[in-house]
Short mmCIF file of C-alpha atoms in Angstrom, two decimals:
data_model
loop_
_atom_site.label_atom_id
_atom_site.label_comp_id
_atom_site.label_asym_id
_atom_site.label_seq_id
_atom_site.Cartn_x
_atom_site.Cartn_y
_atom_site.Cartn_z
CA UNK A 1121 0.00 0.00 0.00
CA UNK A 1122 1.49 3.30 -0.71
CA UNK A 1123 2.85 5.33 1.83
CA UNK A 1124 2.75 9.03 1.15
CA UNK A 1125 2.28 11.87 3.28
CA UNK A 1126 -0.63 14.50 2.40
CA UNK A 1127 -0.61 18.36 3.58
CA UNK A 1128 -3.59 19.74 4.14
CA UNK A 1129 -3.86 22.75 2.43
CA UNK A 1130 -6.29 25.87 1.30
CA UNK A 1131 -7.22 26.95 -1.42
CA UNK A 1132 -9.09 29.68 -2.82
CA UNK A 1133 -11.39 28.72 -5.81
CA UNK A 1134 -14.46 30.65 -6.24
CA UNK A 1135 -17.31 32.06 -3.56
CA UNK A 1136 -18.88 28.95 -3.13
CA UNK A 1137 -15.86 26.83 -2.49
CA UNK A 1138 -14.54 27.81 1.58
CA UNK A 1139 -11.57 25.29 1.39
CA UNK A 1140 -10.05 21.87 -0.74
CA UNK A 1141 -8.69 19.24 1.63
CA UNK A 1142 -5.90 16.76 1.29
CA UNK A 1143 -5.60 13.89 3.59
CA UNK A 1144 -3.28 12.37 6.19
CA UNK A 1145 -2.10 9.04 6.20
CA UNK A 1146 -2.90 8.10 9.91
CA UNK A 1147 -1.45 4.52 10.83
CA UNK A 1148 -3.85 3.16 13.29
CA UNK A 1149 -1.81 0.02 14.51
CA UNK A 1150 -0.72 -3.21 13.20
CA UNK A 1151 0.10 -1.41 9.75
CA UNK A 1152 -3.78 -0.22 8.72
CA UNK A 1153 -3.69 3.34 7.31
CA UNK A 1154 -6.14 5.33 6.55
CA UNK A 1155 -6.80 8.74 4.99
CA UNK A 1156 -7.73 11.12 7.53
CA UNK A 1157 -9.32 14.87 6.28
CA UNK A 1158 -11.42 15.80 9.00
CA UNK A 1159 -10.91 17.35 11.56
CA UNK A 1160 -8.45 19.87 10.09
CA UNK A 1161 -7.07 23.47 12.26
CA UNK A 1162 -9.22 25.93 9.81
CA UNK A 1163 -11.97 23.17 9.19
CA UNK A 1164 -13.26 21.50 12.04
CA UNK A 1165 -16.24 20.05 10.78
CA UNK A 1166 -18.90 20.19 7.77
CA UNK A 1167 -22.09 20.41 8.45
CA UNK A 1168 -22.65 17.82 11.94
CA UNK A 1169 -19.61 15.97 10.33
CA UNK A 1170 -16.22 15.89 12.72
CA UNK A 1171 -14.61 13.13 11.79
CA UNK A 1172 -13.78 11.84 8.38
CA UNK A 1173 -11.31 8.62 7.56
CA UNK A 1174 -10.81 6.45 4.36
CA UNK A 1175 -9.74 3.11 4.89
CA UNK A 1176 -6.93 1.50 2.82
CA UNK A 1177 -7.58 0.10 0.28
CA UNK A 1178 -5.81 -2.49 1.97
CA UNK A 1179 -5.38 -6.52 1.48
CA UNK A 1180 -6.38 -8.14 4.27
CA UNK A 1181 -5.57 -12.05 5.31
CA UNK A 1182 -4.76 -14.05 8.57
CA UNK A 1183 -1.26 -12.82 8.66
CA UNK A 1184 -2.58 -9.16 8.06
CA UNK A 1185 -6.00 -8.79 10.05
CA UNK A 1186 -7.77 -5.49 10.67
CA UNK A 1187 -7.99 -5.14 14.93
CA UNK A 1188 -9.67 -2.33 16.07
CA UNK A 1189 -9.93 -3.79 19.97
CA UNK A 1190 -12.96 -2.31 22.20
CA UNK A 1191 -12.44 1.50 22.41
CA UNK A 1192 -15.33 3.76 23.85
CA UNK A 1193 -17.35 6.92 22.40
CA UNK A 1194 -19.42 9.49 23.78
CA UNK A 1195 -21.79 11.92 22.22
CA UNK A 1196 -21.41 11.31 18.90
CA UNK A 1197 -22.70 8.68 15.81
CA UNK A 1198 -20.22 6.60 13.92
CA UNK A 1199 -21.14 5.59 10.26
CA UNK A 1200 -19.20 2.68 8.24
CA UNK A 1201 -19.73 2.56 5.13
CA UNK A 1202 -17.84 -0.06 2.88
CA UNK A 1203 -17.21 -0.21 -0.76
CA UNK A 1204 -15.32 -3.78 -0.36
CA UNK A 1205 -14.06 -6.62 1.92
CA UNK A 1206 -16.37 -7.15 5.47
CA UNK A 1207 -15.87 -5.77 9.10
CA UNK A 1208 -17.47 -7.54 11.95
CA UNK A 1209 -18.60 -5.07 14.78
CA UNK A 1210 -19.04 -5.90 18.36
CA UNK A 1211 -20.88 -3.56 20.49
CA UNK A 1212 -21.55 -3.27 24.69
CA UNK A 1213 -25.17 -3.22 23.90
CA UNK A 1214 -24.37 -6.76 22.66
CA UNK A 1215 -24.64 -6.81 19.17
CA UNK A 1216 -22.43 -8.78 17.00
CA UNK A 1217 -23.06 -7.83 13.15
CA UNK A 1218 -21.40 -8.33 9.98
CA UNK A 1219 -21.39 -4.87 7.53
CA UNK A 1220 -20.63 -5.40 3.62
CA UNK A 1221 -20.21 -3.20 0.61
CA UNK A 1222 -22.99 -1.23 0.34
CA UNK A 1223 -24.62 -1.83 4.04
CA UNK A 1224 -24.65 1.00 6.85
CA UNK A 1225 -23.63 0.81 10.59
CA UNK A 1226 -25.08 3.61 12.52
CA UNK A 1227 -24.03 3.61 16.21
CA UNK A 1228 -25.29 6.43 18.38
CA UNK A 1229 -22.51 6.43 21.56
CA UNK A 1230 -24.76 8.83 23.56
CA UNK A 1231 -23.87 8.99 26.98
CA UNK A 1232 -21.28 6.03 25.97
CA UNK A 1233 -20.03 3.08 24.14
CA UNK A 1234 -17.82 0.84 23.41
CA UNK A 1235 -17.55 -1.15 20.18
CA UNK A 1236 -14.46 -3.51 18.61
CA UNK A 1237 -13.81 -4.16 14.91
CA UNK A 1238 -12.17 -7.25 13.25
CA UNK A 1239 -11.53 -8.41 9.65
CA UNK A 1240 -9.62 -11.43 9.23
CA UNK A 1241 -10.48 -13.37 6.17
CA UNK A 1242 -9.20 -16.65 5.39
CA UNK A 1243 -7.97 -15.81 2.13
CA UNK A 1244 -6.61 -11.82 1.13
CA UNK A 1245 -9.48 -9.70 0.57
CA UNK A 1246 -8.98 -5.92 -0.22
CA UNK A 1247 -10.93 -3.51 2.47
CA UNK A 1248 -12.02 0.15 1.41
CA UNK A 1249 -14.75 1.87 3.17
CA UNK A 1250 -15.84 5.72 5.10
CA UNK A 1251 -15.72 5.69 8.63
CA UNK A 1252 -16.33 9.04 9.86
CA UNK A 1253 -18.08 10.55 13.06
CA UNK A 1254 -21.44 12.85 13.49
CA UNK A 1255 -21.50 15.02 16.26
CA UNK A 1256 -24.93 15.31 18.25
CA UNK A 1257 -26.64 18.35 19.64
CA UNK A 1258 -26.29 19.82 22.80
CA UNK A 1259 -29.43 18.32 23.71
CA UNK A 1260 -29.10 14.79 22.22
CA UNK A 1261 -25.25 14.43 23.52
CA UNK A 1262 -26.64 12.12 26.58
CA UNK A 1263 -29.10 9.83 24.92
CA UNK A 1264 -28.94 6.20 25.46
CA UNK A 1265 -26.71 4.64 22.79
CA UNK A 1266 -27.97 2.58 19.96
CA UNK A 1267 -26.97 0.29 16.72
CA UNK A 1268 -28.82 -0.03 13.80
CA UNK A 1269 -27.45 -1.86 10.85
CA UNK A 1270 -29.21 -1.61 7.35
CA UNK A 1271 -29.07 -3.19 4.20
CA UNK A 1272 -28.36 -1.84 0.85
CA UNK A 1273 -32.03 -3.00 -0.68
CA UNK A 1274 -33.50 -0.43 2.42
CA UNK A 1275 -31.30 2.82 1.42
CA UNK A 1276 -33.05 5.31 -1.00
CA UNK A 1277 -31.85 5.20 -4.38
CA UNK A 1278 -32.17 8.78 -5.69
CA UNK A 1279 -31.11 10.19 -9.57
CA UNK A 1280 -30.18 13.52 -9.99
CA UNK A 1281 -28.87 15.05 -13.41
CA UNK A 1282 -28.60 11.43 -14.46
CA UNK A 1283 -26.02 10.79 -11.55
CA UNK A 1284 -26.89 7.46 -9.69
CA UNK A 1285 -27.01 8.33 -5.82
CA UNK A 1286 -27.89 6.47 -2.74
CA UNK A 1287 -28.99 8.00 0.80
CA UNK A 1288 -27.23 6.85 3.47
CA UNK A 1289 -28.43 9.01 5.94
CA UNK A 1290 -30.40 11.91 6.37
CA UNK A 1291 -32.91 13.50 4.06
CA UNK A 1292 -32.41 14.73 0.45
CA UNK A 1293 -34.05 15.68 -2.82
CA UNK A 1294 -37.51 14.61 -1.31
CA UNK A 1295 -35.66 11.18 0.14
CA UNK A 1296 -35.45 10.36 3.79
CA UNK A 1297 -33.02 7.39 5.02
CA UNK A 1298 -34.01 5.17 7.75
CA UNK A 1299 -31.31 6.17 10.13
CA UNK A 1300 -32.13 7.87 13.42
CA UNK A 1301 -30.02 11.22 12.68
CA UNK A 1302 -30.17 14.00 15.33
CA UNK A 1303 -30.40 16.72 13.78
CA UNK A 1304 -30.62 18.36 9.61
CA UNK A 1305 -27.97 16.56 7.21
CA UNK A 1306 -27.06 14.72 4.60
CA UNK A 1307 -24.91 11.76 3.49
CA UNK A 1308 -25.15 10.48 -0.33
CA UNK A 1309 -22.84 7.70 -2.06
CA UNK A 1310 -22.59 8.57 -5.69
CA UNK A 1311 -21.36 7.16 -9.55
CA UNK A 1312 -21.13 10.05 -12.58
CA UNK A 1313 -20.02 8.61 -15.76
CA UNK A 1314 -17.08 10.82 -17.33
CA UNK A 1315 -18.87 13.97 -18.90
CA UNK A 1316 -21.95 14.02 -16.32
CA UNK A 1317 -22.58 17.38 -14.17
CA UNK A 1318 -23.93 17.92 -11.15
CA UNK A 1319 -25.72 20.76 -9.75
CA UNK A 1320 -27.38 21.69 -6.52
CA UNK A 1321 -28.35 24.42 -4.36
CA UNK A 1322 -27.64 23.94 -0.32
CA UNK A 1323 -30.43 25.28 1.97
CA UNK A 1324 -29.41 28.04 3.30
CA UNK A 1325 -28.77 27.31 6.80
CA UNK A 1326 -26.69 24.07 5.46
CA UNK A 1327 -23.08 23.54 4.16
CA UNK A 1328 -21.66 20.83 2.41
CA UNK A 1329 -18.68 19.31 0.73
CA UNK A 1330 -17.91 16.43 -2.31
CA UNK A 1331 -15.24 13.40 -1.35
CA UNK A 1332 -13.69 11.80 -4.33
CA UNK A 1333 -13.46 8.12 -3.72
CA UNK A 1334 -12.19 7.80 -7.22
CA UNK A 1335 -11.71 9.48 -10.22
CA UNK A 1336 -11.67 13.20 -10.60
CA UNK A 1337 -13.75 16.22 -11.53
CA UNK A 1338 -13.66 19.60 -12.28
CA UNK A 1339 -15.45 22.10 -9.94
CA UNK A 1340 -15.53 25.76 -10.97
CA UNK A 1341 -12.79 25.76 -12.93
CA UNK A 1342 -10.37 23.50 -10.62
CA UNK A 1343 -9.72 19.75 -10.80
CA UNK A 1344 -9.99 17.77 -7.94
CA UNK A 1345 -8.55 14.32 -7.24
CA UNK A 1346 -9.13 11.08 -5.80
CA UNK A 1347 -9.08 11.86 -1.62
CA UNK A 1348 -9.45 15.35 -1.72
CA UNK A 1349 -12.29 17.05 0.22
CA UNK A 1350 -14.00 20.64 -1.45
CA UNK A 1351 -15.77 22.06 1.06
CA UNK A 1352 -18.76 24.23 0.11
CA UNK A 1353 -20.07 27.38 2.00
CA UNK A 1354 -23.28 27.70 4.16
CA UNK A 1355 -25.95 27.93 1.13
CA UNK A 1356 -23.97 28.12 -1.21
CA UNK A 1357 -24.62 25.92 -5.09
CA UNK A 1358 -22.25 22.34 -4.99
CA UNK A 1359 -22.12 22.12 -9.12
CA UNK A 1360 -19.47 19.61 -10.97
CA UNK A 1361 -18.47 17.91 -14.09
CA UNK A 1362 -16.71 14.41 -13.83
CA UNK A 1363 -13.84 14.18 -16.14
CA UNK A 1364 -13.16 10.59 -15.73
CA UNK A 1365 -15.81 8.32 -14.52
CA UNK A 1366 -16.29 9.02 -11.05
CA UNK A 1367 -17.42 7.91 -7.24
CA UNK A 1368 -17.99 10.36 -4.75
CA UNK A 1369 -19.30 10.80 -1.55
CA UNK A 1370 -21.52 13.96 -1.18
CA UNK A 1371 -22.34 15.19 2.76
CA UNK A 1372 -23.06 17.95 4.95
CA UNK A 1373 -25.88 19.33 7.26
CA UNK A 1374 -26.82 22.55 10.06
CA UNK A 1375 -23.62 23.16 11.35
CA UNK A 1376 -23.49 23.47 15.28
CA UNK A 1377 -24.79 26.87 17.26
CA UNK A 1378 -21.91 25.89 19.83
CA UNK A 1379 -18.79 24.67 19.42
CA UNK A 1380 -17.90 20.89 20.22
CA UNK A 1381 -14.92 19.86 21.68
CA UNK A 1382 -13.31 16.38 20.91
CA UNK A 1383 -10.56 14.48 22.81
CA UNK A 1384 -9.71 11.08 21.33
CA UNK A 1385 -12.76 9.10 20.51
CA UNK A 1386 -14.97 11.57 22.83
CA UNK A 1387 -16.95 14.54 21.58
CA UNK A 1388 -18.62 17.02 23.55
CA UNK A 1389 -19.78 20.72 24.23
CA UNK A 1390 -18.34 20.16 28.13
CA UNK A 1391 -14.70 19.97 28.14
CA UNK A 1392 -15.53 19.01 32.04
CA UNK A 1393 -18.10 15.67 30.54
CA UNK A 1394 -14.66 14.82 28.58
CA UNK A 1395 -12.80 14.63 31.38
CA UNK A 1396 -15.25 12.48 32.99
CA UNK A 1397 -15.10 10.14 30.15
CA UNK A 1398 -11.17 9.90 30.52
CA UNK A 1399 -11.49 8.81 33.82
CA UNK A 1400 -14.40 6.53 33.08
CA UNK A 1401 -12.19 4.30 30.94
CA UNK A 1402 -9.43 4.48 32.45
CA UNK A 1403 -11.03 2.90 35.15
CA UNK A 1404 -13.00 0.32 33.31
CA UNK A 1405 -16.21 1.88 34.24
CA UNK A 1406 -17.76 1.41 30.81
CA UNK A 1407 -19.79 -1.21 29.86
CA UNK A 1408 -17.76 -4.47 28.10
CA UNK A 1409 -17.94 -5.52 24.55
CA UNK A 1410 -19.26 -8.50 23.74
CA UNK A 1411 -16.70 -11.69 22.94
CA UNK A 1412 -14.14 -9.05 23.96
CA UNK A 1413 -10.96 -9.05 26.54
CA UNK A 1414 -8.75 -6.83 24.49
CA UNK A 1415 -9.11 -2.79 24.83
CA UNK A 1416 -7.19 0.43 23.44
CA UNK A 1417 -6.10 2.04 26.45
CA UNK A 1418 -6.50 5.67 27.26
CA UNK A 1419 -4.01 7.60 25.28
#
């Protein structure tokens, strides 16, 4: 797997652009990268969205497994999303479920969580997918934590300009998905054939960005390419032309009236409800995993 560094870097394009991203390779143990663009210093978040990482692709086998050991979360939503290979996920509510290309996980941490992740196929299989992070509102920080897990058959299928899309979660273009989401946003998974353009106009009280998973397009002048993030301003018009065929993730949502904080896998308004967490698991308070001994410590 290749092994360069991205910068992260601005860069002015037009009024409705605010910023382009680059990732960072992140190595998350045991030799798994991923492609990490938010958060970022002068871009915290888009929309609800704090946290955004691309897995490999990456071959996976029994001599390489993916272990992500039981870790906890508070007050956000996690979203995998996988475009090949399988991840099983292990939760303390005690689910065990298997996610596939094309399949959502939507766990709500709430008031807290903790969840493992394993891959370790028999044979190699490549793993690619989204993992990223939605932060919940002041008021919905505490719930009780959930899982839901759905299929691709029960995720709108939506076609806009001729562009294939499918909801993942949230509402758009007169589509609601059937995840719980907390407050207004958005999160499409798209295919443009090279030549197709795009066009839309964000509510006004909603920003938004495009991912390219692969391929590249132009956008007001500018090409993008494959891992870069264009972030588009509150209300303003997301509008592109793929110039090779092309899959893309399209998100965004209301951002936040007050500013979150987030300290490893926790996310919070409170810095003092952080700290709380801290000491939580460093004292094994949470709940356990099921068919788990193994945990990430605190950092």
């Amino acid at each position: 797997m290749a092994k360069n560094v991205y910068s992260v870097e601005e860069i002015v394009i037009a009024s409705n652009i605010e910023i382009v991203l680059n990732p960072k390779e992140k190595n998350l143990g045991d030799s798994f990268i991923v492609r990490r663009v938010l958060p970022f210093a002068k871009k915290r978040a888009v929309g609800p969205f704090v946290f955004w990482d691309h897995m490999g692709p990456v071959t996976l086998s029994e001599d390489k497994p993916m272990l992500v050991r039981a870790h906890p979360h508070i007050g956000l939503a996690t979203i995998t999303y996988l475009f090949s290979g399988a991840i099983l996920h292990r939760d303390s509510l005690n689910n065990e479920q298997w996610i596939r290309p094309g399949e959502v996980n939507w766990m709500t941490a709430g008031s807290g969580i903790v969840h493992s992740e394993r891959a370790e196929p028999a044979t190699p299989e490549v793993l690619e997918g989204i993992q990223l992070w939605v932060g919940l509102p002041t008021n919905a920080e505490e719930v009780e934590p959930s899982f839901v897990h759905k299929k691709e058959t029960e995720l709108p299928i939506v076609e806009k300009d001729g562009i294939h899309l499918r909801l993942i979660a949230g509402s758009a273009f007169g589509e609601m998905s059937p995840l719980p989401v907390y407050s207004p946003l958005f999160y499409l998974n798209g295919q443009a054939k090279a030549g197709q353009s795009f066009s839309h106009r964000l509510p006004e009280n909603q920003e938004g960005a495009i991912y390219i998973v692969r391929g590249k397009v132009e956008v007001e002048g500018q090409q993008l390419q494959q891992f870069q993030m264009a972030c588009f301003s509150q209300g303003g018009e997301v509008n592109f032309q793929a110039t090779e065929d092309l899959e893309f993730m399209l998100l965004g949502g209301e951002p936040f009236s007050q500013p979150k904080h987030m300290w490893w896998n926790f996310v919070s308004h409170d810095l003092q409800r952080i700290e709380k967490a801290k000491e939580d698991w460093k004292h094994q308070r949470f709940a356990k995993v099921i068919n788990e001994t193994e945990f990430i410590p605190l950092p």
